[in-house]
PDB file of C-alpha atoms in Angstrom:
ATOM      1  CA  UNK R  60      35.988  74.134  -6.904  1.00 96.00           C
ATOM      2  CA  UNK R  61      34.294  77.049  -8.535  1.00 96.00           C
ATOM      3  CA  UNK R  62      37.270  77.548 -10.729  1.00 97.00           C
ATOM      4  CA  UNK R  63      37.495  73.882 -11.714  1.00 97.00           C
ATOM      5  CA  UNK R  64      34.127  73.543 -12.681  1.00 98.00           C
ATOM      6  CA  UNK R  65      34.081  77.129 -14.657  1.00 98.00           C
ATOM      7  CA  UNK R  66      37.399  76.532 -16.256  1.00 98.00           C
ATOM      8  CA  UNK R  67      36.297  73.076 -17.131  1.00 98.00           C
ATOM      9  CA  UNK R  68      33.149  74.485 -18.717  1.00 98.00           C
ATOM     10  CA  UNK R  69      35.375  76.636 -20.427  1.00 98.00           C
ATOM     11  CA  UNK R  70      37.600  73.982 -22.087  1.00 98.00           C
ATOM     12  CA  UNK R  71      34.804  71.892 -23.312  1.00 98.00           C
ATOM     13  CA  UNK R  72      34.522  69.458 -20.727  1.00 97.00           C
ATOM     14  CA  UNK R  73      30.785  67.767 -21.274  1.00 95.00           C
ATOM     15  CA  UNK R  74      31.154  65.056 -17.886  1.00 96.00           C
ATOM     16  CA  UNK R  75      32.599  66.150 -14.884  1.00 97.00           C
ATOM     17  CA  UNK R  76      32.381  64.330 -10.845  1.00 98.00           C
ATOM     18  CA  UNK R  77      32.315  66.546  -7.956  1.00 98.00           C
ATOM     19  CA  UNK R  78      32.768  65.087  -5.298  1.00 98.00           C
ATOM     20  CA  UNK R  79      31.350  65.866  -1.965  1.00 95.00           C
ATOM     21  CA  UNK R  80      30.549  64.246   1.519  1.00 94.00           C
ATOM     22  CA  UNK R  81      27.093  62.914   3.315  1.00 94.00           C
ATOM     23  CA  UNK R  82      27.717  65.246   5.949  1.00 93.00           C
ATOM     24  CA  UNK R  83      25.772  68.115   2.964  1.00 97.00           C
ATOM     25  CA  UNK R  84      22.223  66.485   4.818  1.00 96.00           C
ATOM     26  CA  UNK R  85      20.417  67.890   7.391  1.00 95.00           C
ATOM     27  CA  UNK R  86      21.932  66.806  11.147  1.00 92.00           C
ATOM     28  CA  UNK R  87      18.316  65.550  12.054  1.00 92.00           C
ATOM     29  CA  UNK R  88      16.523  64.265   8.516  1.00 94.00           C
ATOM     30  CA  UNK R  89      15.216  60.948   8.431  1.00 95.00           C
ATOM     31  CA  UNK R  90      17.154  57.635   7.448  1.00 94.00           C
ATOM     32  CA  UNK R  91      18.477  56.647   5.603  1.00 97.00           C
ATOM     33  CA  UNK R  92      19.851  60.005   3.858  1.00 97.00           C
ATOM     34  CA  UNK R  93      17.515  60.250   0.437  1.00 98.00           C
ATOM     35  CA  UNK R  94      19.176  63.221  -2.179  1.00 98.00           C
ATOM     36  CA  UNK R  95      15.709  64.822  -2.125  1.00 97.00           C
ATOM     37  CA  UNK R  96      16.402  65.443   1.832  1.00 97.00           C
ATOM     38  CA  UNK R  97      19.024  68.161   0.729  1.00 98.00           C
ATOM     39  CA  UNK R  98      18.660  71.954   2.038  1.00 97.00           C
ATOM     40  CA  UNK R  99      15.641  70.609   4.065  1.00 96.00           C
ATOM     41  CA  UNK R 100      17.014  71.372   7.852  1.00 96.00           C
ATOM     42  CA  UNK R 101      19.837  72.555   9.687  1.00 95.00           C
ATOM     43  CA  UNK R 102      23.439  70.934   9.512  1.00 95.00           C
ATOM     44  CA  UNK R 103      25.867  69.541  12.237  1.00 92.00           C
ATOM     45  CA  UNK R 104      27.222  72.901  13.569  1.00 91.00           C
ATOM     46  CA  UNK R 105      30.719  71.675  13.587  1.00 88.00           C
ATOM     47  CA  UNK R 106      30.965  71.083  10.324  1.00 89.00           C
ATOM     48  CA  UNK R 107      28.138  73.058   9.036  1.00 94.00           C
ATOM     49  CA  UNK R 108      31.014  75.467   6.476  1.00 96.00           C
ATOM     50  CA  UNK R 109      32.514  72.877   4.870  1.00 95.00           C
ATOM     51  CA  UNK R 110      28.805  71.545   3.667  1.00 97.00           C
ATOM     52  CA  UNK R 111      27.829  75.150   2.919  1.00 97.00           C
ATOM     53  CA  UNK R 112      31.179  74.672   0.714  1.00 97.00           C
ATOM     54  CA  UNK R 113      29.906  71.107  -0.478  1.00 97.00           C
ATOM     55  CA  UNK R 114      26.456  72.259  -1.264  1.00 98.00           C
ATOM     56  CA  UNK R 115      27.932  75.186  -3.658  1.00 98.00           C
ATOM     57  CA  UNK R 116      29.600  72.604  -5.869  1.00 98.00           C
ATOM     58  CA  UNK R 117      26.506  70.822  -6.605  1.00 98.00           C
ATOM     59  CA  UNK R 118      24.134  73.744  -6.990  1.00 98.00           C
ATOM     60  CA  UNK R 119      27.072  75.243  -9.485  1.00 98.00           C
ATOM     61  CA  UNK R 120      26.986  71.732 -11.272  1.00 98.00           C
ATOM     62  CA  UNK R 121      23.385  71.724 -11.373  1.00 97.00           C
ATOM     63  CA  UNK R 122      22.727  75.358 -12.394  1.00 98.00           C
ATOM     64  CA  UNK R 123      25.524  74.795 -15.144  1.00 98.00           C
ATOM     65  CA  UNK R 124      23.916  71.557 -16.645  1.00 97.00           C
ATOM     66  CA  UNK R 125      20.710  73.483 -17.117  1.00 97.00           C
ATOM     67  CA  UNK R 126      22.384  76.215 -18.434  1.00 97.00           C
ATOM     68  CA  UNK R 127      24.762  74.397 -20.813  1.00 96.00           C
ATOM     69  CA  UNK R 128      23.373  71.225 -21.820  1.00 95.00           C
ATOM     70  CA  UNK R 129      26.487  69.454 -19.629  1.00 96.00           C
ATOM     71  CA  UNK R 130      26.478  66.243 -17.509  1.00 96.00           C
ATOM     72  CA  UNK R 131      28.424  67.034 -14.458  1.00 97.00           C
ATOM     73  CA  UNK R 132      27.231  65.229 -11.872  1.00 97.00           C
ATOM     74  CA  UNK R 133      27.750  65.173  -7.728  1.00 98.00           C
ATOM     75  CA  UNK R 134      28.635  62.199  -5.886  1.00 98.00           C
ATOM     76  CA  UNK R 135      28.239  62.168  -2.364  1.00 98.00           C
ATOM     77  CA  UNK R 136      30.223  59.211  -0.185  1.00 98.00           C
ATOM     78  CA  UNK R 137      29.657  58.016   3.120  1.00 97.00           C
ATOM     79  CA  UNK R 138      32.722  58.653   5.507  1.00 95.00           C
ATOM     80  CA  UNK R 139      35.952  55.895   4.293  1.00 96.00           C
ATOM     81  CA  UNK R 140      38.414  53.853   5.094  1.00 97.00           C
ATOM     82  CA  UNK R 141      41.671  52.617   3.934  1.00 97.00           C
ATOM     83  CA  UNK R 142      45.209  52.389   2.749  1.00 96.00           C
ATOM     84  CA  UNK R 143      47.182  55.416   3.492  1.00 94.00           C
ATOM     85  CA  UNK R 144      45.220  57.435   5.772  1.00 95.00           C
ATOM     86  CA  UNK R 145      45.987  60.611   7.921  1.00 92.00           C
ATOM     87  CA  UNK R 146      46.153  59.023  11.282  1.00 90.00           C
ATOM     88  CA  UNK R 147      47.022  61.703  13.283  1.00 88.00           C
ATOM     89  CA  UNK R 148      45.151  62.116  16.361  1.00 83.00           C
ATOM     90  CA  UNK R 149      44.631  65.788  16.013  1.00 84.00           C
ATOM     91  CA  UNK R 150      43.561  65.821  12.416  1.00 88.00           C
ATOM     92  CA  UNK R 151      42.276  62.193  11.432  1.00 90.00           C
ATOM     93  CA  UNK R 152      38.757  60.893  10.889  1.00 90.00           C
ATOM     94  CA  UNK R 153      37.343  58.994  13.429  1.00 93.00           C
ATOM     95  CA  UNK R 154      38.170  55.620  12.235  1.00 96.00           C
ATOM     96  CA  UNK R 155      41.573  56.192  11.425  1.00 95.00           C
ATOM     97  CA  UNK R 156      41.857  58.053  15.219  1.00 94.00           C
ATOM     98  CA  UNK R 157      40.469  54.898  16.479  1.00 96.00           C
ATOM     99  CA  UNK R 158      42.870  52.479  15.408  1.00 96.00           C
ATOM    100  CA  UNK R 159      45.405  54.860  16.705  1.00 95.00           C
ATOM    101  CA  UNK R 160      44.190  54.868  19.760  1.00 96.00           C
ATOM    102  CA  UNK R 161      43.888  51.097  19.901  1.00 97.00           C
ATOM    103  CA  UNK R 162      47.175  50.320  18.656  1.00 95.00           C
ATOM    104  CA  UNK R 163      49.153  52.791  20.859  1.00 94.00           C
ATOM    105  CA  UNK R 164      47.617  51.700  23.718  1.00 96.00           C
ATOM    106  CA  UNK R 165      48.682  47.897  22.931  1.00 95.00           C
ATOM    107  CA  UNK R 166      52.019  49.061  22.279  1.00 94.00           C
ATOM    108  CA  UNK R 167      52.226  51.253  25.822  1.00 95.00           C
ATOM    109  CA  UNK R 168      50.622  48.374  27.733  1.00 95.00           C
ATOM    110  CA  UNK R 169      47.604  51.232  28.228  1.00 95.00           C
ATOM    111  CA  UNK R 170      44.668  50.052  29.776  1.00 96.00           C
ATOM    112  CA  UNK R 171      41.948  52.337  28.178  1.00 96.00           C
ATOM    113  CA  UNK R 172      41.069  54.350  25.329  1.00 96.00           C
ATOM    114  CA  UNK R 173      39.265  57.907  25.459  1.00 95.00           C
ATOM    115  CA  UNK R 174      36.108  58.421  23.007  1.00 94.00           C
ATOM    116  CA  UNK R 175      34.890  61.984  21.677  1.00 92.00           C
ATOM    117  CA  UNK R 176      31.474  62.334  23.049  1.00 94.00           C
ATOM    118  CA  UNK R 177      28.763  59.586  24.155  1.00 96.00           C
ATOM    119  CA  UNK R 178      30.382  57.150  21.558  1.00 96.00           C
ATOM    120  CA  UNK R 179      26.583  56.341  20.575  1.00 96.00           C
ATOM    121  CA  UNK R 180      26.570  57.939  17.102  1.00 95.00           C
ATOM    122  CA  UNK R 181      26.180  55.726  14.051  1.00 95.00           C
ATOM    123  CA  UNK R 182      28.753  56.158  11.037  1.00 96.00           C
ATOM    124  CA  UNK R 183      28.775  54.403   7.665  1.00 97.00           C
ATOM    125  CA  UNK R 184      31.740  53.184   6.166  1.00 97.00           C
ATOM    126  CA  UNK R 185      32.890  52.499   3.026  1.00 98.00           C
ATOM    127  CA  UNK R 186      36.158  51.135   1.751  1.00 98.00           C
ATOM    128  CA  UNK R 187      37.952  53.777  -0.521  1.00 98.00           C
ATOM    129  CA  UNK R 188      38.462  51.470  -3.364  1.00 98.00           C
ATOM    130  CA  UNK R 189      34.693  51.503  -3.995  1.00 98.00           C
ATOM    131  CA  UNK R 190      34.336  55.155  -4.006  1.00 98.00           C
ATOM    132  CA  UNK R 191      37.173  54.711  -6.565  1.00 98.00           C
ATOM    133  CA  UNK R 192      35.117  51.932  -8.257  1.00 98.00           C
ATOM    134  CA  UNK R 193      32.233  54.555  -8.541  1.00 98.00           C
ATOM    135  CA  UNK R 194      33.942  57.606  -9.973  1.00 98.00           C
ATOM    136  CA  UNK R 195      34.875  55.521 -12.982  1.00 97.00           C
ATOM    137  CA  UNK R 196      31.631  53.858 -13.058  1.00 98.00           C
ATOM    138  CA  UNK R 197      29.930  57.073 -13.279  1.00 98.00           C
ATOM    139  CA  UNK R 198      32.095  59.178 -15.598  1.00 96.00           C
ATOM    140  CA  UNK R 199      31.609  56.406 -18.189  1.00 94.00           C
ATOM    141  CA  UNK R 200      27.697  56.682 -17.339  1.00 93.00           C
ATOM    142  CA  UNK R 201      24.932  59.159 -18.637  1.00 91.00           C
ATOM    143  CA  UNK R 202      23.082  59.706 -15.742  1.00 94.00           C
ATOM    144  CA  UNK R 203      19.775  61.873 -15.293  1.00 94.00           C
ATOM    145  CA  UNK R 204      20.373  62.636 -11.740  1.00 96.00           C
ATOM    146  CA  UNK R 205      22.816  65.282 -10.826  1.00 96.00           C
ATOM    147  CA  UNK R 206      23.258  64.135  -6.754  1.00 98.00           C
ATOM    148  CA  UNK R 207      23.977  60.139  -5.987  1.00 98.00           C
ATOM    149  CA  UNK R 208      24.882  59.195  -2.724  1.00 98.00           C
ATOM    150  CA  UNK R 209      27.951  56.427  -2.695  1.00 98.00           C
ATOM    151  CA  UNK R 210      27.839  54.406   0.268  1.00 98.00           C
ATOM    152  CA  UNK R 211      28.023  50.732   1.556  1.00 97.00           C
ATOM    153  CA  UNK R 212      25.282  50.026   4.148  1.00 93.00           C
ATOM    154  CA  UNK R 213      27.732  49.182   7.063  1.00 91.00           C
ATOM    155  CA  UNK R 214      26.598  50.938   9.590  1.00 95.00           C
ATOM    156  CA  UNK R 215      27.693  50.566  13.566  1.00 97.00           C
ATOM    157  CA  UNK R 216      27.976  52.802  16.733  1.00 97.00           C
ATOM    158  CA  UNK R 217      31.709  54.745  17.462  1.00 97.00           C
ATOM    159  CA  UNK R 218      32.025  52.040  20.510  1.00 97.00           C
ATOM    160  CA  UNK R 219      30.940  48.988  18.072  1.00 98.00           C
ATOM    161  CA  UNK R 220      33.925  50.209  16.019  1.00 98.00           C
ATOM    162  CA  UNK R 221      36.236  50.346  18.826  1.00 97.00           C
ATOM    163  CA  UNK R 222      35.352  47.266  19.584  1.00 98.00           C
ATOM    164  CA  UNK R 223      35.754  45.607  15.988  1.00 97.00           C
ATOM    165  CA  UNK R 224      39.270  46.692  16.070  1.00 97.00           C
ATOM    166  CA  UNK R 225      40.222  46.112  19.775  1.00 97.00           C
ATOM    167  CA  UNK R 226      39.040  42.646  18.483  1.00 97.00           C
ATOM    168  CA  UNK R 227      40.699  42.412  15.089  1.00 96.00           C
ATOM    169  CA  UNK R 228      44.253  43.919  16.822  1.00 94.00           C
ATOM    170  CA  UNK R 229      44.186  41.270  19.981  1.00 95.00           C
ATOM    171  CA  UNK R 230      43.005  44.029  22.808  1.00 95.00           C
ATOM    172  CA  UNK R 231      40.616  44.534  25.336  1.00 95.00           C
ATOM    173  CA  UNK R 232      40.137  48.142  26.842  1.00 96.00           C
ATOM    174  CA  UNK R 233      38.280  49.965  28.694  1.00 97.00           C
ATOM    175  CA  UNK R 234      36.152  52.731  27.196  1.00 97.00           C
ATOM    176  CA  UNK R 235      36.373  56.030  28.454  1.00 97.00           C
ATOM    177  CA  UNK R 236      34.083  58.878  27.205  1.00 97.00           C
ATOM    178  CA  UNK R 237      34.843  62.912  26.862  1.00 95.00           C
ATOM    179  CA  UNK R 238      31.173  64.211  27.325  1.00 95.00           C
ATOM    180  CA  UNK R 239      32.802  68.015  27.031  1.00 93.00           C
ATOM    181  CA  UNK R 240      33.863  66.709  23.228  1.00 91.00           C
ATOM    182  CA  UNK R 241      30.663  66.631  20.716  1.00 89.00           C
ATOM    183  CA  UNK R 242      29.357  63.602  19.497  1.00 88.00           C
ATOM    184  CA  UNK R 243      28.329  64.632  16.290  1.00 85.00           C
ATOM    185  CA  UNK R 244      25.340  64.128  14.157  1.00 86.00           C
ATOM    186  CA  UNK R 245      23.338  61.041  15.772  1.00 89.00           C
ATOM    187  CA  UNK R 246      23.370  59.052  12.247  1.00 92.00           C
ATOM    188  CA  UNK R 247      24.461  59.397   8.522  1.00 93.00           C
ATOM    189  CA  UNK R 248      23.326  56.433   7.014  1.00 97.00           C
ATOM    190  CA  UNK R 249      23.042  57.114   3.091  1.00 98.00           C
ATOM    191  CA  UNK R 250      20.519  55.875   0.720  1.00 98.00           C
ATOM    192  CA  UNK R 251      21.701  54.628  -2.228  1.00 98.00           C
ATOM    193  CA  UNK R 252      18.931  53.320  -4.426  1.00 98.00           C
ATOM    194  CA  UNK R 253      19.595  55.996  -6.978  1.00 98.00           C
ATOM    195  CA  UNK R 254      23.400  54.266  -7.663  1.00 98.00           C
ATOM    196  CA  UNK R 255      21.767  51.006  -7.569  1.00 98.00           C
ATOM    197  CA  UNK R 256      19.145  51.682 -10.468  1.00 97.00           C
ATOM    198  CA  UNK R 257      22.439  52.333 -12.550  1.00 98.00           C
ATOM    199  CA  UNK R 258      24.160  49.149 -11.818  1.00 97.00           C
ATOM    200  CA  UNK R 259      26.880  50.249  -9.403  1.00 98.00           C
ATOM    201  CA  UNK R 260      27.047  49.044  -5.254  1.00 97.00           C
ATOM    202  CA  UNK R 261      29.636  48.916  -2.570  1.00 97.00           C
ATOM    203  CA  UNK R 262      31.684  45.366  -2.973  1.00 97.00           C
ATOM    204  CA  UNK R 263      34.078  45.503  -0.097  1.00 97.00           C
ATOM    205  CA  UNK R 264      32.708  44.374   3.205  1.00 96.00           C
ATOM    206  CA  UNK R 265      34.298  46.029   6.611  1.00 96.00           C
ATOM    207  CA  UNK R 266      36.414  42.732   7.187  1.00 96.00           C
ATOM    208  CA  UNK R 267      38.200  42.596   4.154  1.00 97.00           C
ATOM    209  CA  UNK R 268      38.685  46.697   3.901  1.00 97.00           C
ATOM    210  CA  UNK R 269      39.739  46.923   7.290  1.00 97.00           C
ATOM    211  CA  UNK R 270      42.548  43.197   7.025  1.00 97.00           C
ATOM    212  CA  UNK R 271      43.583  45.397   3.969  1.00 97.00           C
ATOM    213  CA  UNK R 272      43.853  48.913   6.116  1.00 97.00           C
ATOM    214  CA  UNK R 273      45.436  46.861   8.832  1.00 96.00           C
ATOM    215  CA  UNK R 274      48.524  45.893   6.998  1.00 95.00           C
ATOM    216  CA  UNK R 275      49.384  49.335   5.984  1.00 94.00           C
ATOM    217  CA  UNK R 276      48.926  50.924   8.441  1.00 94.00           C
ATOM    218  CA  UNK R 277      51.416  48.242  10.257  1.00 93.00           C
ATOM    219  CA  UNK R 278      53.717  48.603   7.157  1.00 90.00           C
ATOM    220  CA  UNK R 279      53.689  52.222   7.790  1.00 85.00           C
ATOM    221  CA  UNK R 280      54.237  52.176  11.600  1.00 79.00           C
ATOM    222  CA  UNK R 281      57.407  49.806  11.237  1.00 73.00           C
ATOM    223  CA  UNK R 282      58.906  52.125   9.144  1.00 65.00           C
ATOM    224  CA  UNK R 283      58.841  55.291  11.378  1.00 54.00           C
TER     225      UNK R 283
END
C-alpha cells in the first residue's frame, strides 16, 4: 500500500480510494462506529496487525493530502457478502463459513453445526455490489473528509445469521458452540452519516444479496 500510494503520488494521481476495513476501531468504542472514534482504544487482539496495517494507509493518505494538495480518500466497509467468495472453512469470513457449514451438513444428513465462540457477537453486512457502488461514487466525488465508513445498517447476532440461512437453505440444526474459539469484538456496527451527507447509501437488503450469493455459491458447488 505504501508503494501504491507513493508511486501514485509520483505519477500525478490527484484522487485515489484506499480501502480499508471497520475492524481499524477500537474493540470496545461506542456504537455505532463514528470516524472520529479512530486511535481512541485498543483493537480486537486477533486482528489487531492487520488494522495497525489499515490505519497506516489512511494516516499516509491523510499526511499526503496535507502535504500535496491531493484528494485521496479512505473508505472503510463493514464486513461483505457475495458472489464468489472464499468459502473455505479454514480461511473464509464468517458468513461465507456459515453457509458452509449449513449446506454440508444438509448434504451429510448432519444434525448440528459448530459456532466459533458464544455466537452472541453482532456483525454488519453489506452486499459487495454496494461497496462497488461506493468506490465509483466516491472517486467521481470531491469530498472534504479523508475517512467514510461504507456500511448498510443490517446488523444481527452470529446465531441470527445461522439461523437466516438454515431458514433460507430448508434446515434446522442444532447449534453447538466452541467457547475455547474467540468470539471476537462484541459489535461493529458502522456509522455512516458522513456517506449519507454526500448522497451515497447501501441499496441491497440481506434478502436479495444473500438469494443472489445463494445461487453461486450452488452454481459453484455443482461444478466441483
Amino acid at each position: 500500500q505504501n508503494n501504491l500510494i507513493h508511486s501514485s503520488y509520483k505519477a500525478g494521481v490527484k484522487k485515489l480510494i484506499f480501502l480499508g476495513s471497520s475492524c481499524i476501531y477500537p474493540k470496545f468504542a461506542s456504537q455505532p462506529l463514528k470516524e472520529k472514534y479512530l486511535l481512541n482504544g485498543i483493537l480486537e487482539e486477533t486482528n489487531d496487525a492487520y488494522s495497525i496495517a489499515k490505519i497506516s494507509g489512511i494516516k499516509m493518505c491523510e499526511a499526503y493530502n496535507q502535504q500535496h494538495g491531493l484528494n485521496y480518500i479512505s473508505l472503510m466497509p463493514t464486513n461483505l457478502y457475495g458472489p464468489n467468495d472464499n468459502y473455505h472453512l479454514d480461511t473464509s469470513h464468517f458468513f461465507p463459513a456459515l453457509l458452509s457449514k449449513i449446506y454440508y451438513a444438509k448434504k451429510n444428513k448432519l444434525k448440528e453445526i459448530v459456532i466459533w465462540g458464544n455466537g452472541k457477537s453482532k456483525r454488519e453486512l453489506m452486499y459487495v455490489d454496494d461497496l462497488a457502488d461506493a468506490c465509483e461514487f466516491f472517486l467521481k466525488k470531491k469530498t472534504r473528509h479523508n475517512l467514510i465508513n461504507i456500511g448498510s445498517g443490517i446488523e444481527n447476532t452470529i446465531t441470527q445469521y445461522a439461523q437466516f440461512i438454515m431458514k433460507k437453505i430448508g434446515i434446522k440444526l442444532k447449534i453447538k458452540y466452541d467457547f475455547k474459539k474467540p468470539s471476537g469484538t462484541p459489535r461493529k456496527l458502522l456509522d455512516t452519516n458522513i456517506a449519507k451527507t454526500y448522497g451515497w447509501k447501501s441499496k441491497t437488503n440481506l434478502e436479495e444479496g444473500f438469494n443472489l450469493t445463494l445461487k453461486n455459491f450452488l452454481t459453484m458447488k455443482n461444478k466441483v
